[in-house]
GROMACS .gro file of C-alpha atoms in nm:
model
  273
    1MET     CA    1   6.725  10.003  10.963
    2LYS     CA    2   7.104   9.992  10.994
    3ALA     CA    3   7.128   9.856  10.641
    4MET     CA    4   6.930  10.154  10.511
    5GLU     CA    5   7.148  10.399  10.702
    6LEU     CA    6   7.461  10.229  10.571
    7LYS     CA    7   7.330  10.247  10.216
    8LYS     CA    8   7.241  10.614  10.258
    9THR     CA    9   7.587  10.692  10.395
   10PHE     CA   10   7.757  10.502  10.114
   11LEU     CA   11   7.557  10.688   9.848
   12LYS     CA   12   7.635  11.019  10.016
   13TYR     CA   13   8.009  10.955  10.012
   14PHE     CA   14   7.996  10.813   9.660
   15LYS     CA   15   7.822  11.126   9.530
   16ILE     CA   16   8.085  11.345   9.698
   17PHE     CA   17   8.359  11.133   9.542
   18LEU     CA   18   8.204  11.164   9.193
   19HIS     CA   19   8.157  11.538   9.237
   20LEU     CA   20   8.523  11.589   9.333
   21GLN     CA   21   8.634  11.368   9.043
   22LYS     CA   22   8.423  11.580   8.807
   23ILE     CA   23   8.578  11.900   8.941
   24GLY     CA   24   8.924  11.752   8.903
   25LEU     CA   25   8.860  11.646   8.544
   26MET     CA   26   8.718  11.989   8.454
   27SER     CA   27   9.019  12.168   8.603
   28ARG     CA   28   9.259  11.937   8.419
   29THR     CA   29   9.089  11.970   8.082
   30ALA     CA   30   9.042  12.348   8.111
   31TYR     CA   31   9.379  12.377   7.937
   32ARG     CA   32   9.358  12.099   7.681
   33ALA     CA   33   9.704  12.136   7.534
   34ASN     CA   34   9.858  12.106   7.878
   35PHE     CA   35   9.630  11.811   7.958
   36PHE     CA   36   9.743  11.613   7.654
   37ILE     CA   37  10.107  11.701   7.718
   38ILE     CA   38  10.073  11.556   8.070
   39ILE     CA   39   9.907  11.244   7.929
   40PHE     CA   40  10.199  11.201   7.688
   41ALA     CA   41  10.448  11.247   7.974
   42VAL     CA   42  10.267  10.986   8.185
   43LEU     CA   43  10.271  10.745   7.891
   44ILE     CA   44  10.645  10.795   7.844
   45GLN     CA   45  10.706  10.738   8.213
   46ALA     CA   46  10.503  10.416   8.205
   47SER     CA   47  10.697  10.302   7.898
   48PHE     CA   48  11.030  10.333   8.079
   49SER     CA   49  10.935  10.053   8.319
   50LEU     CA   50  10.844   9.826   8.029
   51ILE     CA   51  11.159   9.913   7.836
   52PHE     CA   52  11.375   9.842   8.141
   53ILE     CA   53  11.226   9.492   8.179
   54LYS     CA   54  11.278   9.429   7.807
   55VAL     CA   55  11.644   9.530   7.833
   56VAL     CA   56  11.701   9.310   8.140
   57PHE     CA   57  11.553   9.004   7.971
   58GLY     CA   58  11.773   9.070   7.673
   59PHE     CA   59  12.053   8.931   7.892
   60LEU     CA   60  11.862   8.689   8.117
   61ASN     CA   61  11.607   8.412   8.064
   62ASN     CA   62  11.443   8.461   8.401
   63ILE     CA   63  11.471   8.663   8.722
   64SER     CA   64  11.435   8.453   9.036
   65GLY     CA   65  11.209   8.210   8.852
   66TRP     CA   66  11.004   8.474   8.669
   67ASN     CA   67  11.011   8.466   8.290
   68TYR     CA   68  10.970   8.773   8.072
   69TYR     CA   69  10.592   8.759   8.036
   70GLU     CA   70  10.537   8.690   8.406
   71ALA     CA   71  10.762   8.986   8.490
   72LEU     CA   72  10.554   9.197   8.253
   73VAL     CA   73  10.246   9.113   8.461
   74ILE     CA   74  10.425   9.244   8.770
   75VAL     CA   75  10.511   9.572   8.596
   76ALA     CA   76  10.156   9.597   8.459
   77THR     CA   77  10.013   9.543   8.808
   78TYR     CA   78  10.238   9.817   8.941
   79LEU     CA   79  10.115  10.052   8.666
   80ILE     CA   80   9.751   9.974   8.746
   81VAL     CA   81   9.791  10.025   9.122
   82GLU     CA   82   9.997  10.340   9.070
   83GLY     CA   83   9.740  10.469   8.822
   84LEU     CA   84   9.453  10.402   9.060
   85MET     CA   85   9.637  10.582   9.339
   86TRP     CA   86   9.677  10.894   9.125
   87VAL     CA   87   9.331  10.886   8.968
   88LEU     CA   88   9.138  10.814   9.288
   89PHE     CA   89   9.348  10.975   9.559
   90GLY     CA   90   9.607  11.198   9.392
   91GLN     CA   91   9.863  11.000   9.596
   92PHE     CA   92   9.732  11.183   9.907
   93ASN     CA   93   9.963  11.468   9.804
   94THR     CA   94   9.720  11.755   9.862
   95ILE     CA   95   9.753  11.735  10.240
   96VAL     CA   96  10.061  11.961  10.242
   97LYS     CA   97   9.883  12.234  10.047
   98GLN     CA   98   9.575  12.199  10.266
   99ILE     CA   99   9.786  12.246  10.578
  100GLN     CA  100   9.992  12.536  10.441
  101GLN     CA  101   9.692  12.729  10.311
  102GLY     CA  102   9.462  12.650  10.604
  103GLU     CA  103   9.223  12.442  10.393
  104LEU     CA  104   9.246  12.151  10.635
  105ASP     CA  105   9.072  12.365  10.898
  106GLY     CA  106   8.763  12.380  10.679
  107LEU     CA  107   8.769  12.008  10.603
  108ILE     CA  108   8.790  11.907  10.969
  109VAL     CA  109   8.469  12.090  11.066
  110ARG     CA  110   8.264  11.945  10.781
  111PRO     CA  111   8.017  11.663  10.858
  112ILE     CA  112   8.222  11.426  10.642
  113ASP     CA  113   8.507  11.201  10.743
  114THR     CA  114   8.823  11.414  10.721
  115GLN     CA  115   9.048  11.135  10.591
  116PHE     CA  116   8.799  11.062  10.315
  117LEU     CA  117   8.791  11.426  10.205
  118VAL     CA  118   9.169  11.465  10.214
  119SER     CA  119   9.209  11.139  10.021
  120VAL     CA  120   8.972  11.216   9.734
  121TRP     CA  121   9.011  11.593   9.727
  122ARG     CA  122   9.220  11.575   9.412
  123GLY     CA  123   9.237  11.306   9.150
  124ASP     CA  124   9.474  11.319   8.853
  125SER     CA  125   9.250  11.199   8.572
  126GLU     CA  126   9.534  11.192   8.317
  127ASP     CA  127   9.688  10.898   8.503
  128ILE     CA  128   9.416  10.672   8.370
  129VAL     CA  129   9.675  10.619   8.094
  130ARG     CA  130   9.876  10.411   8.343
  131ILE     CA  131   9.575  10.189   8.409
  132ILE     CA  132   9.496  10.141   8.041
  133THR     CA  133   9.861  10.067   7.964
  134GLY     CA  134   9.877   9.815   8.248
  135LEU     CA  135   9.564   9.636   8.132
  136GLY     CA  136   9.695   9.622   7.775
  137VAL     CA  137  10.025   9.475   7.892
  138ILE     CA  138   9.843   9.210   8.097
  139VAL     CA  139   9.637   9.102   7.797
  140TYR     CA  140   9.955   9.081   7.588
  141ALA     CA  141  10.141   8.883   7.856
  142LEU     CA  142   9.856   8.637   7.916
  143ASN     CA  143   9.835   8.568   7.543
  144ASN     CA  144  10.198   8.455   7.556
  145LEU     CA  145  10.171   8.237   7.868
  146ASN     CA  146  10.067   7.874   7.856
  147LEU     CA  147   9.737   7.924   8.037
  148THR     CA  148   9.398   7.781   7.943
  149LEU     CA  149   9.089   8.001   7.922
  150THR     CA  150   8.962   7.843   8.244
  151GLN     CA  151   9.287   7.920   8.425
  152ILE     CA  152   9.284   8.279   8.305
  153THR     CA  153   8.921   8.322   8.412
  154VAL     CA  154   8.968   8.175   8.760
  155ASN     CA  155   9.302   8.346   8.818
  156SER     CA  156   9.161   8.681   8.704
  157PHE     CA  157   8.880   8.652   8.959
  158PHE     CA  158   9.127   8.623   9.248
  159TYR     CA  159   9.360   8.874   9.084
  160ILE     CA  160   9.097   9.144   9.121
  161PHE     CA  161   9.085   9.087   9.497
  162MET     CA  162   9.464   9.090   9.519
  163LEU     CA  163   9.467   9.410   9.316
  164PHE     CA  164   9.224   9.566   9.563
  165ASN     CA  165   9.444   9.462   9.855
  166ALA     CA  166   9.749   9.603   9.677
  167LEU     CA  167   9.568   9.935   9.637
  168VAL     CA  168   9.471   9.938  10.006
  169ILE     CA  169   9.830   9.868  10.110
  170THR     CA  170   9.973  10.135   9.879
  171TYR     CA  171   9.714  10.385   9.999
  172SER     CA  172   9.786  10.302  10.363
  173LEU     CA  173  10.159  10.358  10.314
  174ALA     CA  174  10.088  10.694  10.150
  175VAL     CA  175   9.872  10.795  10.447
  176LEU     CA  176  10.133  10.681  10.700
  177PHE     CA  177  10.418  10.871  10.539
  178LYS     CA  178  10.236  11.183  10.426
  179THR     CA  179  10.037  11.237  10.744
  180ILE     CA  180  10.371  11.336  10.899
  181SER     CA  181  10.313  11.667  10.719
  182ILE     CA  182  10.078  11.761  11.003
  183TRP     CA  183  10.388  11.797  11.222
  184THR     CA  184  10.637  11.900  10.952
  185ILE     CA  185  10.481  12.054  10.643
  186GLU     CA  186  10.808  12.031  10.451
  187ALA     CA  187  10.854  11.656  10.506
  188ARG     CA  188  10.911  11.595  10.136
  189ALA     CA  189  11.166  11.325  10.207
  190PHE     CA  190  10.880  11.108  10.331
  191PHE     CA  191  10.690  11.181  10.010
  192HIS     CA  192  10.983  11.051   9.809
  193LEU     CA  193  11.001  10.744  10.033
  194THR     CA  194  10.646  10.653   9.936
  195ASP     CA  195  10.726  10.686   9.567
  196SER     CA  196  11.050  10.490   9.606
  197PHE     CA  197  10.880  10.198   9.779
  198SER     CA  198  10.608  10.201   9.517
  199ARG     CA  199  10.861  10.186   9.233
  200MET     CA  200  11.049   9.901   9.400
  201SER     CA  201  10.732   9.692   9.389
  202GLN     CA  202  10.744   9.674   9.009
  203TYR     CA  203  11.023   9.417   9.030
  204PRO     CA  204  10.982   9.055   9.150
  205THR     CA  205  11.036   9.064   9.526
  206ASP     CA  206  11.178   8.711   9.500
  207ILE     CA  207  11.507   8.882   9.413
  208PHE     CA  208  11.543   8.953   9.786
  209TYR     CA  209  11.719   8.640   9.908
  210HIS     CA  210  11.822   8.750  10.257
  211LYS     CA  211  11.564   8.652  10.522
  212ILE     CA  212  11.578   8.987  10.698
  213VAL     CA  213  11.518   9.174  10.372
  214GLN     CA  214  11.236   8.933  10.283
  215THR     CA  215  11.074   8.999  10.621
  216ILE     CA  216  11.096   9.374  10.566
  217ALA     CA  217  10.955   9.343  10.213
  218THR     CA  218  10.670   9.126  10.339
  219VAL     CA  219  10.571   9.269  10.677
  220ILE     CA  220  10.739   9.604  10.750
  221ILE     CA  221  10.710   9.756  10.402
  222PRO     CA  222  10.491   9.497  10.223
  223LEU     CA  223  10.636   9.531   9.873
  224PHE     CA  224  10.562   9.164   9.816
  225PHE     CA  225  10.187   9.226   9.825
  226MET     CA  226  10.185   9.541   9.613
  227ALA     CA  227  10.251   9.383   9.273
  228THR     CA  228  10.428   9.048   9.299
  229VAL     CA  229  10.144   8.870   9.483
  230PRO     CA  230   9.867   8.979   9.242
  231ALA     CA  231  10.092   8.884   8.948
  232LYS     CA  232  10.173   8.548   9.105
  233ILE     CA  233   9.803   8.470   9.152
  234LEU     CA  234   9.721   8.573   8.795
  235THR     CA  235  10.004   8.378   8.629
  236ARG     CA  236  10.046   8.080   8.862
  237GLY     CA  237   9.706   8.025   9.018
  238PHE     CA  238   9.536   8.039   9.356
  239ASP     CA  239   9.743   8.005   9.674
  240LEU     CA  240   9.535   8.008   9.993
  241LYS     CA  241   9.822   8.111  10.221
  242ILE     CA  242   9.921   8.404  10.001
  243VAL     CA  243   9.562   8.518   9.950
  244LEU     CA  244   9.481   8.512  10.322
  245SER     CA  245   9.807   8.687  10.403
  246SER     CA  246   9.723   8.958  10.150
  247PHE     CA  247   9.388   9.031  10.316
  248ILE     CA  248   9.545   9.032  10.662
  249ILE     CA  249   9.829   9.266  10.561
  250ALA     CA  250   9.588   9.502  10.382
  251GLY     CA  251   9.354   9.509  10.683
  252VAL     CA  252   9.632   9.566  10.935
  253PHE     CA  253   9.798   9.845  10.737
  254PHE     CA  254   9.470  10.022  10.669
  255TYR     CA  255   9.380  10.006  11.039
  256ILE     CA  256   9.721  10.139  11.145
  257SER     CA  257   9.715  10.421  10.888
  258ARG     CA  258   9.360  10.513  10.990
  259LYS     CA  259   9.450  10.530  11.359
  260PHE     CA  260   9.768  10.724  11.284
  261PHE     CA  261   9.580  10.984  11.079
  262GLN     CA  262   9.319  11.026  11.353
  263PHE     CA  263   9.596  11.063  11.612
  264ALA     CA  264   9.770  11.322  11.394
  265LEU     CA  265   9.453  11.527  11.371
  266THR     CA  266   9.446  11.556  11.752
  267LYS     CA  267   9.791  11.717  11.730
  268TYR     CA  268   9.704  11.944  11.439
  269GLU     CA  269   9.741  12.317  11.504
  270SER     CA  270   9.512  12.507  11.275
  271ALA     CA  271   9.628  12.794  11.056
  272SER     CA  272   9.443  13.039  11.281
  273SER     CA  273   9.614  12.923  11.601
   0.00000   0.00000   0.00000
């Protein structure tokens, strides 16, 4: 009986998610010229990260033990996670508008989880370009690494799980920082913090030699698990300690962000109050 109820709930939320994605796509493509201009801008932005890595490796053979093609996998992973965040959740950015215009009041009283609605309310479909670019770069990089087909197959299996954990961690950080808008609707500095941490993850976190910085990049702000860990699993193979740590960090951060959002809602003063 519980299994049936769980299935019914999942389908309900999935249909809502698809419906909101459809609305988002329709609103984006209503002005096609603008839509394609945005796609081009996103592509250029994604290219900058790849160009930067190319320039760096024009002077170095490796960065903290990472060769050029391995570093490309890190950048590609960052692009994929970043793309998924925009496409699926719009980087959780709509919460400010929902608070300012009183839309959050209407979401809270609906028989749907409020965090879910705020998260998927807007998806930027044009950012699928980031995902496609990232996947293309990974294929290119793997073709230039000395990996057998078996290694690529096995590593890719675990890479998908690490990619999922990276998405959960990135999403949780976005929720933690942007939920502060419930108290201060102009907390844009925290928005920029989220983007800054996300961009930092596109570089090998092994460059952080100091133990305190490594601890911060692993536990406090888990940059290590946002791109470097998935890339390490894909290019260097399975590591039980790293994989388990990734699941633990993802679970802990999601739990904390969930509780923080629920706490923030109890302090929310509606637009009518």
